[in-house]
Tab-separated table of C-alpha atoms in Angstrom:
chain	number	residue	atom	x	y	z
M	15	MET	CA	110.492	-4.309	-113.524
M	16	LYS	CA	113.227	-5.386	-111.114
M	17	PRO	CA	112.549	-2.555	-108.640
M	18	TYR	CA	108.843	-3.427	-108.800
M	19	ARG	CA	109.530	-7.097	-108.051
M	20	ARG	CA	111.765	-6.131	-105.161
M	21	MET	CA	108.992	-3.977	-103.756
M	22	LEU	CA	106.534	-6.910	-104.015
M	23	LYS	CA	108.986	-9.198	-102.226
M	24	CYS	CA	109.460	-6.634	-99.459
M	25	ALA	CA	105.707	-6.246	-99.056
M	26	SER	CA	105.148	-10.015	-98.849
M	27	PHE	CA	108.037	-10.296	-96.365
M	28	LEU	CA	106.496	-7.594	-94.164
M	29	ARG	CA	103.100	-9.310	-94.295
M	30	SER	CA	104.640	-12.612	-93.231
M	31	ILE	CA	106.410	-10.875	-90.331
M	32	SER	CA	103.164	-9.255	-89.156
M	33	ALA	CA	101.316	-12.566	-89.451
M	34	ASN	CA	103.968	-14.308	-87.387
M	35	SER	CA	103.845	-11.579	-84.749
M	36	SER	CA	100.054	-11.806	-84.503
M	37	GLN	CA	100.284	-15.558	-84.084
M	38	ARG	CA	102.883	-15.081	-81.368
M	39	GLU	CA	100.601	-12.614	-79.599
M	40	LYS	CA	97.709	-15.038	-79.795
M	41	SER	CA	99.851	-17.866	-78.515
M	42	SER	CA	101.151	-15.669	-75.701
M	43	LYS	CA	97.584	-14.724	-74.750
M	44	PHE	CA	96.616	-18.380	-74.820
M	45	VAL	CA	99.579	-19.209	-72.598
M	46	LEU	CA	98.567	-16.453	-70.199
M	47	LYS	CA	94.989	-17.713	-70.093
M	48	SER	CA	96.200	-21.257	-69.592
M	49	SER	CA	98.490	-20.182	-66.780
M	50	SER	CA	95.628	-18.235	-65.209
M	51	ARG	CA	93.387	-21.282	-65.382
M	52	GLU	CA	96.131	-23.425	-63.939
M	53	LYS	CA	96.450	-21.024	-61.015
M	54	GLN	CA	92.685	-21.210	-60.431
M	55	LEU	CA	92.793	-24.997	-60.558
M	56	GLN	CA	95.699	-25.019	-58.122
M	57	SER	CA	93.791	-22.761	-55.727
M	58	LEU	CA	90.759	-25.049	-55.957
M	59	ASP	CA	92.959	-28.089	-55.328
M	60	SER	CA	94.461	-26.446	-52.263
M	61	TYR	CA	90.971	-25.459	-51.051
M	62	PHE	CA	89.595	-28.980	-51.338
M	63	GLY	CA	92.849	-30.294	-49.911
M	64	LYS	CA	91.988	-28.579	-46.652
M	65	PHE	CA	88.792	-30.618	-46.443
M	66	LYS	CA	90.610	-33.869	-47.079
M	67	GLY	CA	93.020	-33.278	-44.189
M	68	GLY	CA	95.723	-35.685	-45.293
M	69	ILE	CA	93.379	-38.461	-46.471
M	70	ASP	CA	94.106	-40.266	-49.748
M	71	HIS	CA	93.074	-38.063	-52.669
M	72	ASN	CA	92.292	-41.007	-54.949
M	73	SER	CA	89.807	-42.701	-52.609
M	74	PRO	CA	86.152	-41.760	-53.260
M	75	SER	CA	85.039	-43.209	-49.933
M	76	SER	CA	87.644	-41.156	-48.080
M	77	LEU	CA	86.462	-38.041	-49.874
M	78	ASN	CA	82.842	-38.728	-48.949
M	79	LYS	CA	83.770	-39.313	-45.305
M	80	ASP	CA	85.785	-36.118	-45.227
M	81	VAL	CA	82.991	-34.056	-46.752
M	82	ALA	CA	80.517	-35.536	-44.286
M	83	SER	CA	82.775	-34.706	-41.335
M	84	SER	CA	83.253	-31.178	-42.665
M	85	ALA	CA	79.499	-30.751	-42.937
M	86	SER	CA	79.066	-32.082	-39.416
M	87	ARG	CA	81.614	-29.607	-38.055
M	88	ASP	CA	79.858	-26.801	-39.879
M	89	GLU	CA	76.470	-27.861	-38.497
M	90	ARG	CA	77.837	-27.903	-34.952
M	91	SER	CA	79.305	-24.434	-35.270
M	92	HIS	CA	76.400	-23.043	-37.330
M	93	PRO	CA	73.426	-25.286	-36.653
M	94	THR	CA	71.132	-23.396	-38.995
M	95	ARG	CA	73.321	-23.182	-42.064
M	96	TYR	CA	75.110	-25.439	-44.478
M	97	ILE	CA	77.697	-24.600	-47.084
M	98	VAL	CA	76.660	-23.992	-50.657
M	99	GLU	CA	79.510	-23.062	-52.928
M	100	ASN	CA	79.896	-21.716	-56.386
M	101	ASN	CA	82.530	-19.386	-57.797
M	102	GLU	CA	80.810	-16.204	-56.690
M	103	GLN	CA	78.713	-16.464	-53.549
M	104	GLU	CA	77.563	-18.525	-50.580
M	105	LYS	CA	73.889	-19.341	-50.157
M	106	VAL	CA	71.752	-21.159	-47.637
M	107	VAL	CA	69.510	-23.803	-49.141
M	108	ASP	CA	66.460	-25.270	-47.459
M	109	HIS	CA	64.519	-28.472	-48.078
M	110	GLY	CA	62.269	-26.725	-50.552
M	111	GLY	CA	64.761	-24.327	-52.124
M	112	LEU	CA	66.751	-21.263	-51.118
M	113	LYS	CA	66.630	-20.293	-47.490
M	114	THR	CA	67.532	-16.678	-46.909
M	115	ASP	CA	68.008	-14.563	-43.819
M	116	ASN	CA	64.279	-13.761	-43.949
M	117	ASP	CA	63.583	-16.993	-42.052
M	118	GLU	CA	65.982	-15.971	-39.296
M	119	THR	CA	64.432	-12.510	-39.120
M	120	CYS	CA	60.912	-13.927	-39.085
M	121	GLY	CA	61.794	-16.266	-36.232
M	122	LEU	CA	63.360	-13.427	-34.256
M	123	TYR	CA	60.275	-11.254	-34.722
M	124	LEU	CA	57.991	-14.127	-33.718
M	125	ILE	CA	59.869	-14.862	-30.498
M	126	SER	CA	60.087	-11.157	-29.667
M	127	THR	CA	56.356	-10.767	-30.270
M	128	MET	CA	55.468	-13.697	-28.013
M	129	THR	CA	57.727	-12.390	-25.268
M	130	SER	CA	56.316	-8.877	-25.590
M	131	ILE	CA	52.742	-10.179	-25.353
M	132	ASN	CA	53.537	-12.037	-22.136
M	133	ILE	CA	55.182	-8.980	-20.593
M	134	ALA	CA	52.396	-6.641	-21.735
M	135	VAL	CA	49.685	-8.890	-20.289
M	136	TYR	CA	51.576	-9.113	-17.001
M	137	LEU	CA	51.858	-5.328	-16.804
M	138	PHE	CA	48.127	-5.103	-17.460
M	139	GLU	CA	47.526	-7.643	-14.698
M	140	ILE	CA	49.398	-5.677	-12.043
M	141	ALA	CA	47.714	-2.467	-13.198
M	142	SER	CA	44.169	-3.856	-12.892
M	143	PRO	CA	43.727	-5.755	-9.613
M	144	VAL	CA	40.243	-7.042	-8.829
M	145	LYS	CA	39.227	-7.960	-5.279
M	146	ASN	CA	36.983	-11.020	-5.052
M	147	SER	CA	35.982	-12.970	-1.966
M	148	ASP	CA	36.285	-16.349	-3.670
M	149	LEU	CA	39.388	-15.687	-5.740
M	150	ASP	CA	41.252	-13.456	-3.322
M	151	LEU	CA	43.129	-10.796	-5.301
M	152	PHE	CA	42.682	-11.422	-9.030
M	153	SER	CA	43.574	-9.275	-12.004
M	154	LEU	CA	41.165	-8.228	-14.705
M	155	PRO	CA	42.820	-10.342	-17.456
M	156	ALA	CA	42.852	-13.390	-15.172
M	157	LEU	CA	39.227	-12.818	-14.210
M	158	TYR	CA	38.144	-12.913	-17.846
M	159	GLY	CA	40.774	-15.324	-19.188
M	160	ALA	CA	41.859	-17.791	-16.494
M	161	LYS	CA	40.919	-21.451	-16.639
M	162	ILE	CA	37.710	-21.621	-14.580
M	163	ASN	CA	35.811	-24.848	-15.110
M	164	HIS	CA	32.380	-23.422	-14.322
M	165	LEU	CA	32.638	-20.772	-16.984
M	166	ILE	CA	34.134	-23.117	-19.565
M	167	LEU	CA	31.161	-25.443	-19.097
M	168	TYR	CA	28.872	-22.431	-19.498
M	169	GLY	CA	30.318	-21.849	-22.970
M	170	GLU	CA	33.403	-19.674	-22.423
M	171	TRP	CA	35.595	-22.072	-24.403
M	172	TRP	CA	38.281	-19.452	-25.014
M	173	ARG	CA	39.427	-20.016	-21.430
M	174	LEU	CA	41.221	-23.109	-22.744
M	175	LEU	CA	43.447	-20.801	-24.828
M	176	THR	CA	43.788	-17.501	-22.974
M	177	PRO	CA	45.532	-18.922	-19.860
M	178	MET	CA	48.652	-19.554	-21.953
M	179	PHE	CA	49.250	-15.781	-21.922
M	180	LEU	CA	48.484	-15.255	-18.216
M	181	HIS	CA	50.927	-15.393	-15.314
M	182	THR	CA	50.697	-15.397	-11.557
M	183	GLY	CA	53.521	-12.998	-10.731
M	184	MET	CA	56.845	-11.563	-11.766
M	185	LEU	CA	58.770	-14.802	-11.190
M	186	HIS	CA	56.270	-16.815	-13.203
M	187	THR	CA	56.421	-14.282	-16.034
M	188	GLY	CA	60.208	-14.224	-15.888
M	189	LEU	CA	60.388	-18.019	-16.058
M	190	GLY	CA	58.177	-18.162	-19.144
M	191	CYS	CA	60.085	-15.406	-20.937
M	192	TRP	CA	63.466	-16.890	-19.997
M	193	VAL	CA	62.550	-20.309	-21.396
M	194	LEU	CA	61.105	-18.699	-24.509
M	195	LEU	CA	64.238	-16.641	-25.155
M	196	THR	CA	66.597	-19.528	-24.296
M	197	PHE	CA	65.009	-22.438	-26.147
M	198	GLY	CA	62.891	-20.484	-28.613
M	199	PRO	CA	65.653	-19.496	-31.080
M	200	GLN	CA	66.977	-23.060	-31.324
M	201	VAL	CA	63.535	-24.597	-31.802
M	202	CYS	CA	62.555	-21.893	-34.273
M	203	ARG	CA	65.682	-22.480	-36.360
M	204	ALA	CA	65.264	-26.247	-36.214
M	205	TYR	CA	61.562	-26.504	-37.036
M	206	GLY	CA	60.914	-23.212	-38.809
M	207	PRO	CA	58.865	-20.182	-37.656
M	208	PHE	CA	55.466	-21.597	-38.677
M	209	THR	CA	55.970	-24.924	-36.913
M	210	PHE	CA	57.425	-23.108	-33.905
M	211	PHE	CA	54.208	-21.104	-33.609
M	212	LEU	CA	52.143	-24.296	-33.799
M	213	ILE	CA	54.295	-25.857	-31.055
M	214	TYR	CA	53.698	-22.807	-28.871
M	215	ILE	CA	49.918	-22.915	-29.318
M	216	LEU	CA	49.684	-26.693	-28.989
M	217	GLY	CA	51.768	-26.698	-25.806
M	218	GLY	CA	49.520	-24.104	-24.204
M	219	LEU	CA	46.296	-25.782	-25.351
M	220	SER	CA	47.293	-29.253	-24.145
M	221	GLY	CA	48.410	-27.916	-20.775
M	222	ASN	CA	45.216	-25.947	-20.178
M	223	LEU	CA	42.994	-28.814	-21.324
M	224	THR	CA	44.797	-31.241	-19.018
M	225	SER	CA	44.392	-28.844	-16.120
M	226	PHE	CA	40.697	-28.474	-17.014
M	227	LEU	CA	40.242	-32.244	-16.739
M	228	HIS	CA	42.456	-32.567	-13.658
M	229	THR	CA	41.406	-29.855	-11.215
M	230	ALA	CA	38.490	-27.536	-10.629
M	231	ASP	CA	40.710	-24.831	-9.165
M	232	PRO	CA	41.147	-21.663	-11.256
M	233	THR	CA	44.580	-21.743	-12.876
M	234	VAL	CA	46.729	-19.848	-15.352
M	235	GLY	CA	49.172	-21.514	-17.723
M	236	GLY	CA	51.578	-18.934	-19.086
M	237	THR	CA	54.495	-21.356	-18.816
M	238	GLY	CA	52.679	-24.176	-20.609
M	239	PRO	CA	53.827	-23.139	-24.115
M	240	ALA	CA	57.378	-22.719	-22.798
M	241	PHE	CA	57.468	-26.330	-21.624
M	242	GLY	CA	56.007	-27.433	-24.945
M	243	ILE	CA	58.993	-25.773	-26.613
M	244	ILE	CA	61.332	-27.644	-24.258
M	245	GLY	CA	59.672	-30.917	-25.243
M	246	ALA	CA	60.110	-30.201	-28.958
M	247	TRP	CA	63.746	-29.269	-28.322
M	248	LEU	CA	64.365	-32.565	-26.509
M	249	MET	CA	62.896	-34.578	-29.380
M	250	TYR	CA	64.942	-32.690	-31.972
M	251	HIS	CA	68.187	-33.404	-30.145
M	252	TYR	CA	67.236	-37.025	-29.571
M	253	GLN	CA	66.574	-37.675	-33.264
M	254	ASN	CA	69.700	-35.787	-34.363
M	255	LYS	CA	72.076	-36.749	-31.553
M	256	HIS	CA	74.556	-38.177	-34.068
M	257	ALA	CA	75.214	-34.715	-35.495
M	258	MET	CA	74.832	-32.441	-32.455
M	259	SER	CA	77.415	-31.167	-30.012
M	260	LYS	CA	77.329	-32.941	-26.659
M	261	ASP	CA	78.621	-29.909	-24.783
M	262	GLY	CA	75.861	-27.697	-26.135
M	263	PHE	CA	73.232	-30.315	-25.334
M	264	GLU	CA	74.418	-30.742	-21.745
M	265	SER	CA	74.323	-26.995	-21.152
M	266	MET	CA	70.792	-26.650	-22.518
M	267	TYR	CA	69.651	-29.799	-20.727
M	268	GLN	CA	70.762	-28.323	-17.407
M	269	LYS	CA	68.722	-25.210	-18.173
M	270	ALA	CA	65.711	-27.401	-18.931
M	271	VAL	CA	66.108	-29.121	-15.552
M	272	VAL	CA	66.347	-25.746	-13.799
M	273	ALA	CA	63.216	-24.505	-15.591
M	274	THR	CA	61.310	-27.645	-14.588
M	275	ALA	CA	62.374	-27.318	-10.953
M	276	LEU	CA	61.374	-23.649	-10.862
M	277	GLY	CA	58.019	-24.528	-12.399
M	278	PHE	CA	57.278	-27.004	-9.601
M	279	VAL	CA	58.386	-24.505	-6.959
M	280	LEU	CA	56.249	-21.670	-8.332
M	281	SER	CA	53.193	-23.918	-8.545
M	282	ALA	CA	53.194	-24.057	-4.743
M	283	PHE	CA	52.730	-20.293	-4.464
M	284	GLY	CA	50.067	-19.529	-7.052
M	285	PRO	CA	47.206	-20.829	-9.197
M	286	ILE	CA	49.512	-23.013	-11.315
M	287	ASP	CA	48.829	-26.671	-12.054
M	288	ASP	CA	51.862	-28.954	-12.329
M	289	TRP	CA	49.914	-31.112	-14.758
M	290	THR	CA	49.960	-28.183	-17.166
M	291	HIS	CA	53.754	-28.373	-17.397
M	292	LEU	CA	53.828	-32.165	-17.653
M	293	ALA	CA	51.194	-32.265	-20.382
M	294	SER	CA	52.913	-29.499	-22.331
M	295	VAL	CA	56.293	-31.260	-22.253
M	296	PHE	CA	54.752	-34.573	-23.297
M	297	THR	CA	52.814	-32.901	-26.121
M	298	GLY	CA	55.946	-31.130	-27.363
M	299	ILE	CA	57.838	-34.435	-27.399
M	300	ALA	CA	55.027	-36.329	-29.142
M	301	TYR	CA	54.400	-33.599	-31.706
M	302	GLY	CA	58.124	-33.260	-32.379
M	303	PHE	CA	58.384	-37.015	-32.930
M	304	PHE	CA	56.094	-36.802	-35.961
M	305	ILE	CA	57.309	-33.562	-37.541
M	306	CYS	CA	60.937	-33.272	-36.397
M	307	PRO	CA	63.348	-32.586	-39.316
M	308	THR	CA	66.320	-34.917	-39.618
M	309	LEU	CA	69.818	-33.507	-39.759
M	310	GLN	CA	71.677	-34.927	-42.761
M	311	SER	CA	75.067	-34.619	-44.410
M	312	GLU	CA	75.335	-35.153	-48.118
M	313	THR	CA	77.043	-33.701	-51.143
M	314	GLY	CA	75.783	-33.119	-54.624
M	315	GLU	CA	75.698	-30.693	-57.479
M	316	GLU	CA	72.642	-29.130	-59.046
M	317	ASN	CA	72.519	-26.206	-61.475
M	318	GLY	CA	76.204	-25.513	-60.911
M	319	VAL	CA	75.824	-25.199	-57.130
M	320	THR	CA	77.680	-27.614	-54.855
M	321	LEU	CA	76.027	-28.567	-51.549
M	322	ILE	CA	78.031	-29.708	-48.544
M	323	GLY	CA	75.804	-30.617	-45.620
M	324	TYR	CA	72.029	-30.440	-45.777
M	325	ARG	CA	69.127	-29.823	-43.485
M	326	GLY	CA	65.553	-28.773	-44.071
M	327	ASN	CA	63.021	-27.337	-41.659
M	328	ALA	CA	59.828	-29.157	-40.816
M	329	ASP	CA	57.347	-29.272	-43.676
M	330	PRO	CA	54.688	-26.599	-42.893
M	331	PHE	CA	51.883	-28.634	-44.454
M	332	LYS	CA	52.855	-31.739	-42.503
M	333	SER	CA	53.140	-29.674	-39.321
M	334	PHE	CA	49.647	-28.249	-39.801
M	335	VAL	CA	48.148	-31.677	-40.523
M	336	PHE	CA	49.592	-33.185	-37.343
M	337	PHE	CA	48.627	-30.050	-35.410
M	338	SER	CA	45.014	-30.581	-36.481
M	339	ILE	CA	45.206	-34.262	-35.530
M	340	PHE	CA	46.563	-33.413	-32.076
M	341	VAL	CA	43.823	-30.831	-31.525
M	342	LEU	CA	41.157	-33.384	-32.485
M	343	VAL	CA	42.655	-36.002	-30.162
M	344	LEU	CA	42.849	-33.547	-27.267
M	345	SER	CA	39.290	-32.387	-27.902
M	346	SER	CA	38.048	-35.972	-27.920
M	347	LEU	CA	39.255	-36.328	-24.327
M	348	LEU	CA	36.315	-34.151	-23.316
M	349	LEU	CA	34.016	-36.923	-24.530
M	350	VAL	CA	35.802	-39.531	-22.413
M	351	PHE	CA	36.607	-37.701	-19.184
M	352	GLU	CA	34.307	-35.465	-17.196
M	353	PRO	CA	35.973	-32.314	-15.844
M	354	PRO	CA	35.675	-31.728	-12.093
M	355	VAL	CA	33.450	-28.899	-10.947
M	356	GLY	CA	34.242	-27.042	-7.728
M	357	SER	CA	32.076	-24.995	-5.428
M	358	LEU	CA	32.993	-21.653	-6.977
M	359	ALA	CA	29.847	-19.691	-7.689
M	360	VAL	CA	29.479	-18.387	-11.182
M	361	ASP	CA	27.630	-15.223	-10.236
M	362	THR	CA	30.588	-14.023	-8.171
M	363	LEU	CA	32.773	-13.926	-11.268
M	364	VAL	CA	30.522	-11.985	-13.637
């Protein structure tokens, strides 16, 4: 019996040793996990410490100011993005949800398409000259699409739209494309592709309609939409001047002044009405006043995603509603003002 009892004692002793070792392993694993978590917390503390920049860590107001300044710096360097952080990835969030690179791509395609249309129409113009005693040397697209008051009054209403794609020469075409490629990306990112398209159409329509009511001379208005884009850009920077870079604004403002000066110069050498440019700029400013998105800086947490800095594009529905209102207001001008009619004979144009 004694050997048997000794064997039982040895077995129980071995079991206690194994139990103690397993507990030590578990405790060591727990210590390792705890140390790993501590390292992650330390890395997060150091990361947020960079945002605080020496400001008191225990002050909530200081933290809010620091986050706001960080968001402002990020908006100035990347005006179309704001930081969204979680442990795995960075996203871009819009006013209505996630904003992906598809918006950027769509805007790029839209601007490229508009520029290509202007260039293609100009190439068609120089390839199809039409000699006319009353209009001198006209192109086929201008003959069937220019703003000619007689024909508009005879029912060719599309001549209030088609002149926005017509130009009077290489310099005029180059000016329109340059403005579109210079100001277009910024306006498209600020307002969104859909609203940018509405600004383009509304700028051209308002310019052509104003020219229709102002002069009986045949005109083209390919730079009208470009000046409408400049007007929307001016309004966006005015309403968000607290969060925009002054250096960037001054550079773009100088380009806007150059474009305006060139527009006045070119109007002296072709069928271009200065009132087209003025009306387009004013319409872009007025339309932008009602639908311009406001640049904000705020922090919050939703569904485990932390937002630092926030900005949404213009609401497409709101943009379309105000677009319709502007079109109705512009159309009502035809009921108030009578367009001038020149001495150009209709039968010489058809």
